[in-house]
Amino acid sequence: MKPVTMFVTSWCPYCKQAYSMMKKLKNDNPEYAAIEVKIIDEELHPEIAKQYDYYYVPTYFVNEVKIHEGVPSIEIIRNVFNEALK
């Protein structure tokens, strides 16, 4: 399983949506439940965030490759999880 890193901010409404969508997908699919997502708040850890190339949150990297940046959807997050399982 490939590592997943998610960049967020505490005030981002799309990040909150992404959390809810991830929870639903993990509850609905036992295979996804095993995926660990390392969540990094860019305001709390700017030194880490500056090492990655992105502008919008939430942003997902799988195995250090950017998979999605910006407004999430169930399909987008499912794609992130499927990439992690490959």
Short mmCIF file of C-alpha atoms in Angstrom, two decimals:
data_model
loop_
_atom_site.label_atom_id
_atom_site.label_comp_id
_atom_site.label_asym_id
_atom_site.label_seq_id
_atom_site.Cartn_x
_atom_site.Cartn_y
_atom_site.Cartn_z
CA MET A 1 0.00 0.00 0.00
CA LYS A 2 1.32 3.43 -0.97
CA PRO A 3 1.45 6.29 1.54
CA VAL A 4 -1.21 9.01 1.29
CA THR A 5 -0.54 12.58 2.41
CA MET A 6 -3.32 15.14 2.62
CA PHE A 7 -2.70 18.87 3.05
CA VAL A 8 -5.44 20.88 4.76
CA THR A 9 -6.18 24.06 6.70
CA SER A 10 -8.44 24.28 9.74
CA TRP A 11 -10.74 26.88 8.16
CA CYS A 12 -11.24 25.20 4.75
CA PRO A 13 -14.85 24.05 4.14
CA TYR A 14 -13.70 21.69 1.37
CA CYS A 15 -11.28 20.00 3.76
CA LYS A 16 -14.17 19.33 6.13
CA GLN A 17 -16.15 17.85 3.22
CA ALA A 18 -13.17 15.68 2.30
CA TYR A 19 -12.97 14.32 5.87
CA SER A 20 -16.65 13.33 5.72
CA MET A 21 -16.25 11.70 2.31
CA MET A 22 -13.18 9.75 3.44
CA LYS A 23 -15.04 8.51 6.51
CA LYS A 24 -18.01 7.39 4.39
CA LEU A 25 -15.80 5.59 1.87
CA LYS A 26 -13.86 3.84 4.62
CA ASN A 27 -17.08 2.78 6.37
CA ASP A 28 -18.56 1.48 3.10
CA ASN A 29 -15.46 -0.32 1.85
CA PRO A 30 -13.34 -2.44 4.22
CA GLU A 31 -10.43 -2.35 1.75
CA TYR A 32 -10.24 1.45 2.11
CA ALA A 33 -10.40 1.25 5.91
CA ALA A 34 -6.80 0.02 6.01
CA ILE A 35 -5.49 3.11 4.19
CA GLU A 36 -3.73 5.53 6.50
CA VAL A 37 -3.90 9.16 5.46
CA LYS A 38 -1.22 11.42 6.91
CA ILE A 39 -2.97 14.77 7.38
CA ILE A 40 -0.80 17.87 7.47
CA ASP A 41 -2.24 21.25 8.40
CA GLU A 42 -0.17 23.65 6.31
CA GLU A 43 -0.61 26.43 8.86
CA LEU A 44 0.80 24.32 11.68
CA HIS A 45 3.57 22.76 9.57
CA PRO A 46 4.57 25.27 6.88
CA GLU A 47 8.07 23.78 6.71
CA ILE A 48 6.56 20.51 5.42
CA ALA A 49 4.00 22.18 3.15
CA LYS A 50 6.71 24.23 1.41
CA GLN A 51 8.36 21.01 0.25
CA TYR A 52 5.33 20.15 -1.93
CA ASP A 53 4.03 21.76 -5.12
CA TYR A 54 0.36 22.72 -4.63
CA TYR A 55 -1.78 25.81 -4.20
CA TYR A 56 -5.25 24.72 -3.04
CA VAL A 57 -6.44 22.51 -0.19
CA PRO A 58 -7.34 19.80 0.24
CA THR A 59 -4.52 18.27 -1.75
CA TYR A 60 -3.74 14.57 -1.90
CA PHE A 61 -0.38 13.01 -2.67
CA VAL A 62 -0.02 9.26 -3.10
CA ASN A 63 3.55 8.03 -2.89
CA GLU A 64 4.75 11.66 -3.30
CA VAL A 65 2.74 12.13 -6.55
CA LYS A 66 -0.03 14.73 -6.55
CA ILE A 67 -3.33 13.00 -7.33
CA HIS A 68 -5.80 15.79 -6.56
CA GLU A 69 -5.83 19.46 -5.56
CA GLY A 70 -8.90 21.51 -4.67
CA VAL A 71 -12.61 20.80 -4.31
CA PRO A 72 -13.14 17.09 -3.52
CA SER A 73 -15.82 14.63 -4.54
CA ILE A 74 -16.52 11.03 -3.59
CA GLU A 75 -15.15 9.89 -6.97
CA ILE A 76 -11.95 11.89 -6.55
CA ILE A 77 -11.29 10.49 -3.09
CA ARG A 78 -12.14 6.98 -4.31
CA ASN A 79 -9.49 7.50 -7.00
CA VAL A 80 -6.97 8.59 -4.36
CA PHE A 81 -7.72 5.47 -2.31
CA ASN A 82 -7.50 3.22 -5.37
CA GLU A 83 -4.11 4.71 -6.26
CA ALA A 84 -2.92 3.96 -2.73
CA LEU A 85 -4.01 0.33 -3.09
CA LYS A 86 -2.21 -0.27 -6.41
#
